[in-house]
Coordinates of C-alpha atoms in Angstrom, one line a residue:
Chain A
X4 CA 0.0 0.0 0.0
X5 CA 1.5 3.4 -0.9
X6 CA 1.7 6.0 1.8
X7 CA 3.2 8.8 -0.3
X8 CA 2.6 9.6 -4.0
X9 CA 4.6 12.3 -5.7
X10 CA 3.1 13.1 -9.1
X11 CA 4.9 15.3 -11.6
X12 CA 6.3 17.7 -9.0
X13 CA 8.3 20.7 -10.1
X14 CA 9.9 23.6 -8.2
X15 CA 11.1 26.6 -10.1
X16 CA 13.5 29.3 -9.0
X17 CA 13.2 31.8 -11.9
X18 CA 14.2 29.9 -15.0
X19 CA 15.9 27.1 -13.0
X20 CA 13.9 24.0 -12.6
X21 CA 15.4 22.8 -9.3
X22 CA 13.0 19.9 -9.2
X23 CA 11.7 19.0 -12.7
X24 CA 8.7 16.7 -13.2
X25 CA 9.6 14.1 -10.6
X26 CA 7.1 11.3 -9.9
X27 CA 7.5 8.3 -7.6
X28 CA 5.5 6.3 -5.0
X29 CA 6.6 5.3 -1.6
X30 CA 5.2 2.1 0.0
X31 CA 4.3 2.0 3.6
X32 CA 7.1 0.7 5.8
X33 CA 9.9 0.9 3.3
X34 CA 13.2 2.8 3.4
X35 CA 13.3 4.8 0.2
X36 CA 16.8 6.2 -0.7
X37 CA 17.4 9.3 -2.7
X38 CA 20.9 10.1 -4.1
X39 CA 22.2 12.6 -6.6
X40 CA 25.1 15.0 -7.0
X41 CA 25.1 18.3 -5.1
X42 CA 22.5 20.7 -6.5
X43 CA 20.5 17.9 -8.1
X44 CA 17.4 18.9 -6.2
X45 CA 17.2 16.4 -3.4
X46 CA 16.7 18.8 -0.5
X47 CA 14.4 21.0 -2.7
X48 CA 12.3 17.9 -3.3
X49 CA 12.0 17.4 0.5
X50 CA 11.1 21.0 0.9
X51 CA 8.3 20.7 -1.6
X52 CA 7.0 17.5 0.0
X53 CA 7.0 18.8 3.6
X54 CA 5.9 22.4 2.7
X55 CA 8.9 23.7 4.7
X56 CA 9.5 26.3 3.6
X57 CA 7.5 25.9 0.3
X58 CA 5.3 23.5 -1.6
X59 CA 5.6 22.5 -5.2
X60 CA 4.9 24.9 -8.1
X61 CA 3.6 22.1 -10.3
X62 CA 2.3 18.6 -9.6
X63 CA 0.8 17.0 -6.5
X64 CA 2.1 15.4 -3.3
X65 CA -0.5 12.9 -2.0
X66 CA 0.0 11.6 1.6
X67 CA -2.3 8.9 2.8
X68 CA -4.8 9.9 0.2
X69 CA -4.7 13.6 1.0
X70 CA -3.2 16.3 -1.3
X71 CA -0.5 18.2 0.5
X72 CA 0.5 20.6 -2.2
X73 CA -1.4 23.6 -0.9
X74 CA -1.1 22.9 2.8
X75 CA 1.2 24.8 5.2
X76 CA 4.3 23.2 6.7
X77 CA 3.0 23.0 10.2
X78 CA -0.3 21.4 9.1
X79 CA 1.6 18.8 7.1
X80 CA 3.8 18.1 10.2
X81 CA 0.7 17.6 12.3
X82 CA -0.7 15.1 9.8
X83 CA 2.2 12.8 10.5
X84 CA 4.9 13.8 8.0
X85 CA 8.1 14.7 9.9
X86 CA 11.5 15.7 8.5
X87 CA 14.9 16.5 9.6
X88 CA 17.3 18.9 8.1
X89 CA 20.8 18.6 6.8
X90 CA 22.1 21.0 9.4
X91 CA 21.0 20.1 12.9
X92 CA 18.1 22.2 14.0
X93 CA 17.4 22.5 17.7
X94 CA 16.1 25.1 20.0
X95 CA 19.4 26.0 21.6
X96 CA 18.3 27.6 24.9
X97 CA 15.6 24.9 25.6
X98 CA 16.7 21.7 27.3
X99 CA 16.9 18.3 25.6
X100 CA 13.6 17.4 27.2
X101 CA 11.9 20.6 26.2
X102 CA 13.0 20.2 22.6
X103 CA 11.4 16.8 22.3
X104 CA 8.4 18.1 24.2
X105 CA 7.8 20.5 21.4
X106 CA 7.5 17.6 19.0
X107 CA 5.1 15.8 21.3
X108 CA 3.0 18.9 21.9
X109 CA 2.4 20.0 18.4
X110 CA 2.9 16.8 16.3
X111 CA 0.4 14.2 15.2
X112 CA 0.1 12.9 18.7
X113 CA -0.5 16.4 20.1
X114 CA -3.6 15.5 22.1
X115 CA -2.6 13.6 25.2
X116 CA 1.1 13.1 24.4
X117 CA 3.1 13.9 27.5
X118 CA 6.2 13.3 29.4
X119 CA 6.1 9.5 29.0
X120 CA 6.2 9.7 25.1
X121 CA 9.0 12.3 25.3
X122 CA 11.1 10.2 27.6
X123 CA 10.5 7.2 25.4
X124 CA 11.6 9.0 22.3
X125 CA 14.7 10.4 23.9
X126 CA 15.7 7.1 25.4
X127 CA 15.0 5.4 22.0
X128 CA 17.7 7.5 20.3
X129 CA 20.1 6.9 23.2
X130 CA 19.8 9.8 25.6
X131 CA 19.9 8.8 29.3
X132 CA 17.9 10.8 31.8
X133 CA 20.9 12.6 33.1
X134 CA 21.1 14.5 29.8
X135 CA 17.5 15.6 29.7
X136 CA 18.1 18.9 31.4
X137 CA 21.1 20.0 29.4
X138 CA 20.5 22.9 27.1
X139 CA 20.6 21.8 23.4
X140 CA 23.4 24.2 22.7
X141 CA 25.8 22.2 24.8
X142 CA 25.4 19.0 22.8
X143 CA 27.8 17.5 20.3
X144 CA 27.0 17.4 16.6
X145 CA 26.0 13.7 16.8
X146 CA 23.8 14.3 19.9
X147 CA 22.1 17.2 18.2
X148 CA 21.3 15.0 15.3
X149 CA 19.9 12.4 17.7
X150 CA 17.9 15.1 19.4
X151 CA 16.5 16.2 16.1
X152 CA 15.4 12.6 15.5
X153 CA 13.9 12.2 18.9
X154 CA 11.9 15.5 18.5
X155 CA 10.6 14.1 15.2
X156 CA 9.8 10.7 16.8
X157 CA 8.0 12.4 19.6
X158 CA 5.5 13.6 17.0
X159 CA 4.6 10.0 16.3
X160 CA 5.1 10.5 12.5
X161 CA 3.9 8.0 9.9
X162 CA 6.6 9.0 7.6
X163 CA 10.0 10.5 8.3
X164 CA 12.1 12.4 5.7
X165 CA 15.8 12.3 6.7
X166 CA 18.0 14.8 4.9
X167 CA 21.7 13.7 5.0
X168 CA 21.7 12.3 8.6
X169 CA 25.3 11.2 8.2
X170 CA 26.8 14.6 7.1
X171 CA 29.5 15.8 9.5
X172 CA 29.6 12.5 11.4
X173 CA 32.6 10.2 12.0
X174 CA 32.7 6.6 10.7
X175 CA 31.6 5.0 14.0
X176 CA 28.9 7.6 14.4
X177 CA 27.6 6.7 10.9
X178 CA 27.5 3.1 11.9
X179 CA 25.4 4.1 15.0
X180 CA 23.1 6.2 12.8
X181 CA 22.5 3.2 10.4
X182 CA 21.5 1.0 13.4
X183 CA 19.3 3.8 14.7
X184 CA 17.5 4.4 11.4
X185 CA 16.9 0.7 11.0
X186 CA 15.3 0.6 14.5
X187 CA 13.1 3.6 13.6
X188 CA 12.0 1.7 10.5
X189 CA 11.3 -1.2 12.8
X190 CA 8.7 0.9 14.5
X191 CA 6.7 0.9 11.3
X192 CA 7.7 4.4 10.3
X193 CA 8.2 4.8 6.5
X194 CA 11.5 6.5 5.8
X195 CA 12.7 8.7 2.9
X196 CA 16.5 9.0 3.1
X197 CA 18.7 11.5 1.3
X198 CA 22.4 10.7 1.7
X199 CA 25.8 11.2 0.1
X200 CA 27.4 8.4 2.1
X201 CA 26.8 5.5 -0.3
X202 CA 27.4 2.8 2.3
X203 CA 24.5 4.1 4.4
X204 CA 22.2 4.4 1.4
X205 CA 23.1 0.9 0.1
X206 CA 22.8 -0.7 3.5
X207 CA 19.4 0.8 4.3
X208 CA 17.4 1.5 1.2
X209 CA 15.1 -1.0 -0.3
X210 CA 14.7 1.2 -3.4
X211 CA 17.0 3.9 -4.6
X212 CA 16.2 6.9 -6.7
X213 CA 18.9 9.1 -8.3
X214 CA 18.2 12.7 -9.2
X215 CA 20.3 14.7 -11.6
X216 CA 19.7 18.3 -12.4
X217 CA 16.2 18.1 -10.9
X218 CA 15.1 15.1 -12.9
X219 CA 14.8 11.5 -12.0
X220 CA 17.6 9.6 -13.6
X221 CA 16.7 6.1 -12.4
X222 CA 14.7 4.3 -9.8
X223 CA 15.2 0.7 -8.8
X224 CA 17.2 -1.8 -6.7
X225 CA 20.1 -0.1 -5.0
X226 CA 22.7 -2.5 -6.3
X227 CA 21.5 -2.2 -9.9
X228 CA 21.2 1.6 -9.6
X229 CA 24.8 2.2 -8.6
X230 CA 26.1 0.0 -11.4
X231 CA 24.1 1.9 -14.0
X232 CA 26.6 3.7 -16.3
X233 CA 24.5 6.9 -16.5
X234 CA 24.5 7.2 -12.7
X235 CA 28.2 6.7 -12.6
X236 CA 28.7 9.5 -15.1
X237 CA 26.4 11.9 -13.3
X238 CA 27.6 11.0 -9.9
X239 CA 31.3 10.3 -10.2
X240 CA 32.7 13.5 -8.8
X241 CA 30.6 13.4 -5.8
X242 CA 31.3 9.7 -5.2
X243 CA 35.0 10.3 -5.0
X244 CA 34.4 13.1 -2.5
X245 CA 32.1 10.9 -0.4
X246 CA 34.7 8.2 -0.1
Chain B
X293 CA 15.2 57.5 57.2
X294 CA 12.1 58.9 55.4
X295 CA 14.4 59.9 52.5
X296 CA 15.4 56.3 52.0
X297 CA 11.8 55.0 52.2
X298 CA 10.9 57.7 49.7
X299 CA 13.6 56.7 47.3
X300 CA 12.9 53.0 47.7
X301 CA 9.2 53.4 47.0
X302 CA 9.8 55.7 44.0
X303 CA 12.3 53.2 42.7
X304 CA 10.0 50.3 43.1
X305 CA 7.1 52.1 41.5
X306 CA 9.0 53.3 38.5
X307 CA 10.8 50.0 38.2
X308 CA 7.5 48.2 38.1
X309 CA 6.3 50.3 35.1
X310 CA 9.6 50.1 33.3
X311 CA 9.8 46.3 33.8
X312 CA 6.3 45.9 32.4
X313 CA 7.1 47.9 29.3
X314 CA 10.6 46.5 28.8
X315 CA 9.4 42.9 29.1
X316 CA 7.0 43.5 26.3
X317 CA 9.7 45.0 24.1
X318 CA 11.9 42.0 24.8
X319 CA 9.1 39.6 24.0
X320 CA 8.6 41.1 20.6
X321 CA 12.3 41.4 19.9
X322 CA 13.2 37.8 20.9
X323 CA 10.3 36.2 19.0
X324 CA 9.9 38.3 15.9
X325 CA 13.2 40.0 15.8
X326 CA 12.0 43.5 15.3
X327 CA 12.0 46.5 17.6
X328 CA 8.5 47.9 18.2
X329 CA 8.6 51.7 18.3
X330 CA 4.8 51.7 18.6
X331 CA 5.1 50.0 22.0
X332 CA 4.7 53.4 23.8
X333 CA 1.5 54.3 22.0
X334 CA 0.1 50.8 22.8
X335 CA 0.4 52.1 26.4
X336 CA -1.4 55.2 25.6
X337 CA -4.2 53.4 23.7
X338 CA -4.7 51.0 26.6
X339 CA -5.0 53.8 29.0
X340 CA -7.5 55.7 26.9
X341 CA -9.6 52.7 26.3
X342 CA -9.7 52.1 30.0
X343 CA -10.6 55.8 30.5
X344 CA -13.5 55.4 28.0
X345 CA -14.8 52.5 30.0
X346 CA -14.1 53.6 33.5
X347 CA -14.2 57.4 33.7
X348 CA -17.2 59.0 35.3
X349 CA -17.3 61.3 32.3
X350 CA -17.7 58.3 30.0
X351 CA -19.2 54.9 30.6
X352 CA -18.4 54.9 34.3
X353 CA -17.8 51.1 34.7
X354 CA -15.9 50.0 37.8
X355 CA -12.1 50.0 37.1
X356 CA -11.9 46.2 37.7
X357 CA -14.3 45.5 34.9
X358 CA -12.8 48.2 32.6
X359 CA -9.3 46.9 33.2
X360 CA -9.6 43.3 31.6
X361 CA -11.7 44.7 28.7
X362 CA -9.1 47.4 28.0
X363 CA -6.3 44.7 28.2
X364 CA -8.1 42.5 25.7
X365 CA -8.7 45.5 23.4
X366 CA -5.0 46.3 23.7
X367 CA -4.0 42.8 22.8
X368 CA -6.4 42.8 19.8
X369 CA -4.9 46.1 18.6
X370 CA -1.4 44.6 19.0
X371 CA -2.4 41.5 17.1
X372 CA -3.9 43.6 14.2
X373 CA -0.9 45.9 14.2
X374 CA 1.4 42.8 13.9
X375 CA -0.7 41.4 11.0
X376 CA -0.8 44.7 9.2
X377 CA 2.6 46.2 9.5
X378 CA 5.1 43.5 10.6
X379 CA 3.9 40.2 9.3
X380 CA 4.1 41.2 5.6
X381 CA 7.8 41.8 5.9
X382 CA 8.9 38.8 7.8
X383 CA 11.3 36.7 5.9
X384 CA 12.7 39.6 4.0
X385 CA 16.4 40.4 4.8
X386 CA 15.6 44.0 5.5
X387 CA 12.7 43.3 7.9
X388 CA 14.4 45.1 10.9
X389 CA 14.7 48.4 9.0
X390 CA 11.2 48.1 7.5
X391 CA 9.8 47.4 10.9
X392 CA 11.5 50.5 12.3
X393 CA 9.7 52.6 9.7
X394 CA 6.3 50.9 9.9
X395 CA 6.2 50.9 13.7
X396 CA 7.3 54.5 13.9
X397 CA 4.6 55.3 11.4
X398 CA 2.1 53.4 13.5
X399 CA 3.2 55.2 16.6
X400 CA 2.5 58.5 14.9
X401 CA -0.8 57.4 13.6
X402 CA -2.0 56.1 16.9
X403 CA -0.8 59.2 18.8
X404 CA -2.6 61.5 16.5
X405 CA -5.6 59.2 16.4
X406 CA -5.8 59.5 20.2
X407 CA -5.5 63.2 19.9
X408 CA -8.4 63.2 17.4
X409 CA -10.7 61.0 19.4
X410 CA -10.0 62.1 22.9
X411 CA -8.5 65.6 22.5
X412 CA -5.4 67.2 24.0
X413 CA -7.0 67.9 27.4
X414 CA -5.2 65.9 30.2
X415 CA -7.4 63.3 31.7
X416 CA -7.0 60.9 34.6
X417 CA -8.1 57.3 35.2
X418 CA -9.7 56.4 38.5
X419 CA -7.0 54.7 40.7
X420 CA -7.1 51.0 41.3
X421 CA -7.8 51.8 44.9
X422 CA -8.4 55.0 46.8
X423 CA -6.6 56.5 49.8
X424 CA -3.0 56.4 51.0
X425 CA -1.1 54.0 53.0
X426 CA 1.6 55.0 55.5
X427 CA 4.8 53.0 55.3
X428 CA 7.5 53.9 57.9
X429 CA 6.3 57.5 58.2
X430 CA 5.9 58.0 54.4
X431 CA 2.5 58.2 52.8
X432 CA 2.1 56.3 49.5
X433 CA -1.1 56.1 47.5
X434 CA -2.8 52.7 47.6
X435 CA -2.8 52.8 43.8
X436 CA 1.0 52.9 43.8
X437 CA 1.3 50.2 46.4
X438 CA -0.9 47.8 44.5
X439 CA 1.3 48.3 41.4
X440 CA 4.4 47.7 43.4
X441 CA 3.0 44.5 44.7
X442 CA 1.1 43.2 41.7
X443 CA 3.9 43.8 39.1
X444 CA 6.2 41.1 40.5
X445 CA 3.3 38.7 40.5
X446 CA 2.5 39.4 36.8
X447 CA 6.2 39.1 35.9
X448 CA 6.5 35.8 37.8
X449 CA 3.4 34.5 36.0
X450 CA 5.0 35.5 32.7
X451 CA 8.2 33.7 33.6
X452 CA 6.2 30.6 34.6
X453 CA 4.4 30.8 31.3
X454 CA 7.6 31.1 29.3
X455 CA 9.6 28.4 31.1
X456 CA 7.0 25.9 32.3
X457 CA 4.1 25.8 29.9
X458 CA 4.2 24.3 26.4
X459 CA 2.8 27.4 24.7
X460 CA 5.4 29.5 26.4
X461 CA 8.2 27.1 25.4
X462 CA 6.8 27.3 21.9
X463 CA 7.2 31.1 22.0
X464 CA 10.8 30.7 23.1
X465 CA 11.3 28.1 20.4
X466 CA 10.0 30.3 17.6
X467 CA 12.6 32.9 18.6
X468 CA 15.3 30.5 17.7
X469 CA 14.6 28.6 14.6
X470 CA 11.7 29.1 12.3
X471 CA 12.3 26.0 10.2
X472 CA 12.6 23.8 13.3
X473 CA 9.3 25.2 14.4
X474 CA 7.5 24.2 11.2
X475 CA 9.2 20.8 11.6
X476 CA 7.5 20.1 14.9
X477 CA 4.2 21.5 13.7
X478 CA 4.3 24.9 15.4
X479 CA 2.1 27.6 13.8
X480 CA 4.7 30.3 13.5
X481 CA 2.4 33.0 12.3
X482 CA 0.0 32.4 15.2
X483 CA 2.9 32.5 17.7
X484 CA 4.2 35.8 16.3
X485 CA 0.7 37.2 16.7
X486 CA 0.5 35.8 20.3
X487 CA 3.9 37.5 21.2
X488 CA 2.7 40.8 19.8
X489 CA -0.7 40.6 21.5
X490 CA 0.8 39.6 24.8
X491 CA 3.3 42.5 24.6
X492 CA 0.5 44.9 23.7
X493 CA -1.5 43.8 26.7
X494 CA 1.5 44.3 29.0
X495 CA 1.9 47.8 27.5
X496 CA -1.8 48.5 28.0
X497 CA -1.6 47.5 31.6
X498 CA 1.4 49.7 32.1
X499 CA -0.6 52.6 30.5
X500 CA -3.5 52.0 32.9
X501 CA -1.2 51.9 35.9
X502 CA 0.4 55.1 34.8
X503 CA -3.0 56.8 33.9
X504 CA -4.2 56.2 37.4
X505 CA -1.2 58.0 38.8
X506 CA -0.5 61.0 36.6
X507 CA -2.4 62.8 33.9
X508 CA -2.9 61.1 30.6
X509 CA -2.2 62.7 27.3
X510 CA -1.8 61.4 23.8
X511 CA 2.0 61.6 24.1
X512 CA 2.1 59.9 27.5
X513 CA 3.8 56.8 26.1
X514 CA 6.8 58.4 24.6
X515 CA 8.7 59.2 27.8
X516 CA 8.2 55.8 29.4
X517 CA 9.2 54.2 26.0
X518 CA 12.5 56.2 26.0
X519 CA 13.2 55.1 29.5
X520 CA 12.4 51.5 28.6
X521 CA 14.8 51.9 25.7
X522 CA 17.5 52.7 28.2
X523 CA 16.4 49.7 30.3
X524 CA 16.5 47.2 27.5
X525 CA 19.9 48.4 26.2
X526 CA 21.3 48.4 29.7
X527 CA 19.9 45.0 30.5
X528 CA 20.1 43.4 27.1
X529 CA 17.1 42.0 25.2
X530 CA 18.3 38.4 25.0
X531 CA 16.7 37.2 28.2
X532 CA 13.4 37.7 30.0
X533 CA 15.0 38.3 33.3
X534 CA 17.6 40.9 32.0
X535 CA 15.2 43.7 31.2
X536 CA 13.3 43.1 34.5
X537 CA 16.4 43.4 36.7
X538 CA 17.6 46.3 34.5
X539 CA 14.2 48.1 35.0
X540 CA 14.5 48.1 38.7
X541 CA 18.2 49.1 38.7
X542 CA 17.5 52.0 36.3
X543 CA 14.5 53.1 38.3
X544 CA 16.5 53.1 41.6
X545 CA 19.3 55.0 39.8
X546 CA 16.7 57.5 38.6
X547 CA 15.1 57.9 42.0
X548 CA 18.5 58.5 43.7
X549 CA 19.6 60.8 41.0
X550 CA 16.4 62.9 41.1
X551 CA 16.8 63.2 44.9
X552 CA 20.4 64.1 45.0
X553 CA 21.2 65.7 41.7
X554 CA 17.8 66.9 40.6
X555 CA 15.0 66.4 38.1
X556 CA 16.7 68.5 35.5
X557 CA 19.9 66.5 35.0
X558 CA 18.6 63.0 35.6
X559 CA 17.6 62.3 32.0
X560 CA 21.1 63.4 30.9
X561 CA 22.6 61.0 33.4
X562 CA 20.4 58.2 32.2
X563 CA 21.6 58.8 28.7
X564 CA 25.1 58.8 29.9
X565 CA 24.4 55.3 31.3
X566 CA 23.0 54.3 27.9
X567 CA 26.1 55.6 26.1
X568 CA 28.5 53.9 28.6
X569 CA 26.6 50.6 28.2
X570 CA 26.8 50.8 24.4
X571 CA 30.5 51.5 24.6
X572 CA 31.5 48.9 27.3
X573 CA 28.9 46.1 26.9
X574 CA 26.8 46.7 23.9
X575 CA 24.9 43.3 24.2
X576 CA 23.6 44.5 27.6
X577 CA 24.5 43.6 31.2
X578 CA 22.6 40.3 31.4
X579 CA 22.7 39.1 27.8
X580 CA 24.8 37.2 25.4
X581 CA 25.3 38.3 21.9
X582 CA 22.3 36.5 20.4
X583 CA 18.7 36.9 19.7
X584 CA 17.1 34.2 21.7
X585 CA 14.9 34.1 24.7
X586 CA 16.9 32.2 27.4

C-alpha cells in the first residue's frame, strides 16, 4: 500500500527547474533512498513534499490519500509527516527534554502526548535521563542530530524524511546512525532518506532513486542503480568526495 | 530614614512600570526579531480605552471591569498591528529596518488618532484603589502600592508561562529557529501574533497603571518608552530576566539621581548610562550576543 505519492512535482527558481517533473510512489514501511550530485534537487524535493518552507509549483504530493501541495508546513507536520534537516536544528536555549516536548506537543500525537512519550523517544535514540536537562546548545553534533530525530519521533510520525543524517559524522557515528535508522523503520515508520554516504544508502534503502539536475535519472534496486553507467557518469565527482 | 523610604518606594514604583514595558519590548524582539517603536502608543491606547470604559465622564464602569476589557482590546490592537505592519515583511532580509519605519509610522498614527478622538485635554483614570497607606512614616497612594505588589506577580506569571508551559516554550522556540518550528508542527504566524498581542496587553496594563497616577495625554507613552529603551539596552534584550532586573536598577538609579542631583539633570545621566553601556557592553549587562529568549 502506498503511503506517499509524488506526481509530476516541479519547483522553479526563476528559470531554473530545481525539481523537474519528478514522480514516484513510496510504499508504507519501506526505506526509500534518494541520491544525486550536489545541486540535483534532493533537498528541494524534501522542501516541496514537507511544505517547509514551500510547496511545489507544479504537480501534486499525496500523503495517505490527501493532497499536501497547498497545505502549510505545520499542518503537514501535524498530519504525521516529519522531517529532519541537513544541518542540525534544535532550540538552543531549551533543554533536551523541552526540545522533544515541542515535538510531542504539536505533532500528530499532540492530544494527550506527554512526558512519557517524550522520555520514550529520547531514550530510544540513546539519551539517558541525566542528559534531559542539558541545554541543546551544549550537545555535540551527533547528539544534536539524535535530538532532532527524537523530536521528530515524539511527533509520532507516519513517515520521516531524513536529509543527510550522516553529514558531519565520524565513521563509528555513521555506523550508529545506520542502526538507529533501522530501528526507527522497525517501529513501522516509513523513511525517505537523502544521503551522500553511499554505504549508508546501500545498506538501508530497499529502493533507490537518483536525481540529476532536478530530474529523476533512475529508480530501482540499489545495487543495480549504482552500477548503471549513466548514474556513474552523473555521480562520479561526488562519489569520490564521499569516499 | 524617610528619605530612604521615599527613594525606595519611588524606585519600586517606576521600576514596576519600566519592567512591564521592557518585558513587552523584549518579548517582541526575541520572538519576531523586530523592535517595536509603537510599544509606547500601545500604552497610551490601553489607558485611553480604560478611560473610555471607567471614567465617570464616559461609561463609568468599575475599574476592575474596565481593566480586563481594556487589556483584551490592547491585545487585539497589538495583534492587528502585527498582522498589518510587521507580518508582511517577515522573511525579508531588511525586515528590521522596514519594521522601524512601519512601527514609527504606526506610533505617529495612533498618537494623532488618540488626539483626534479624545482631544489634548489631560485626563485621569480612576486609581485601582483610593486612599493612601503609611509606610515607615511616608505616605504612599494605595494605587502605587498595588502596582508595586502586583507587578512582580505578573512578571513571575509571565516567567512561569515562558519556562514551564508548552505554549510559552513554543514562544521561546519560535525565537530561535523558524524551520525547526514548522518541523514540529508549530504555527509560526500564530505565535508571532501571540507574542505581539501579549506584549501589547502588557503595554496597555502599564498605561492603565500610569494613567491612574499621573495625567494622561496622547503623548504619555513616549517618555516611558524612551526610559524602557535605556532599560533594554542596559539589561540586554536576549533574556526575559535581564530587562526586569535592569528596569528596577535603572528606576532606583533614577530615584536616587532625582533626589540628590535633581530632576533637570537626571535624563542626561540616564543617557550617559546608555552611552556607557553601548561603549562597554553593547549586548547588555545580562545578555549574550544572540537573539534568543533564554
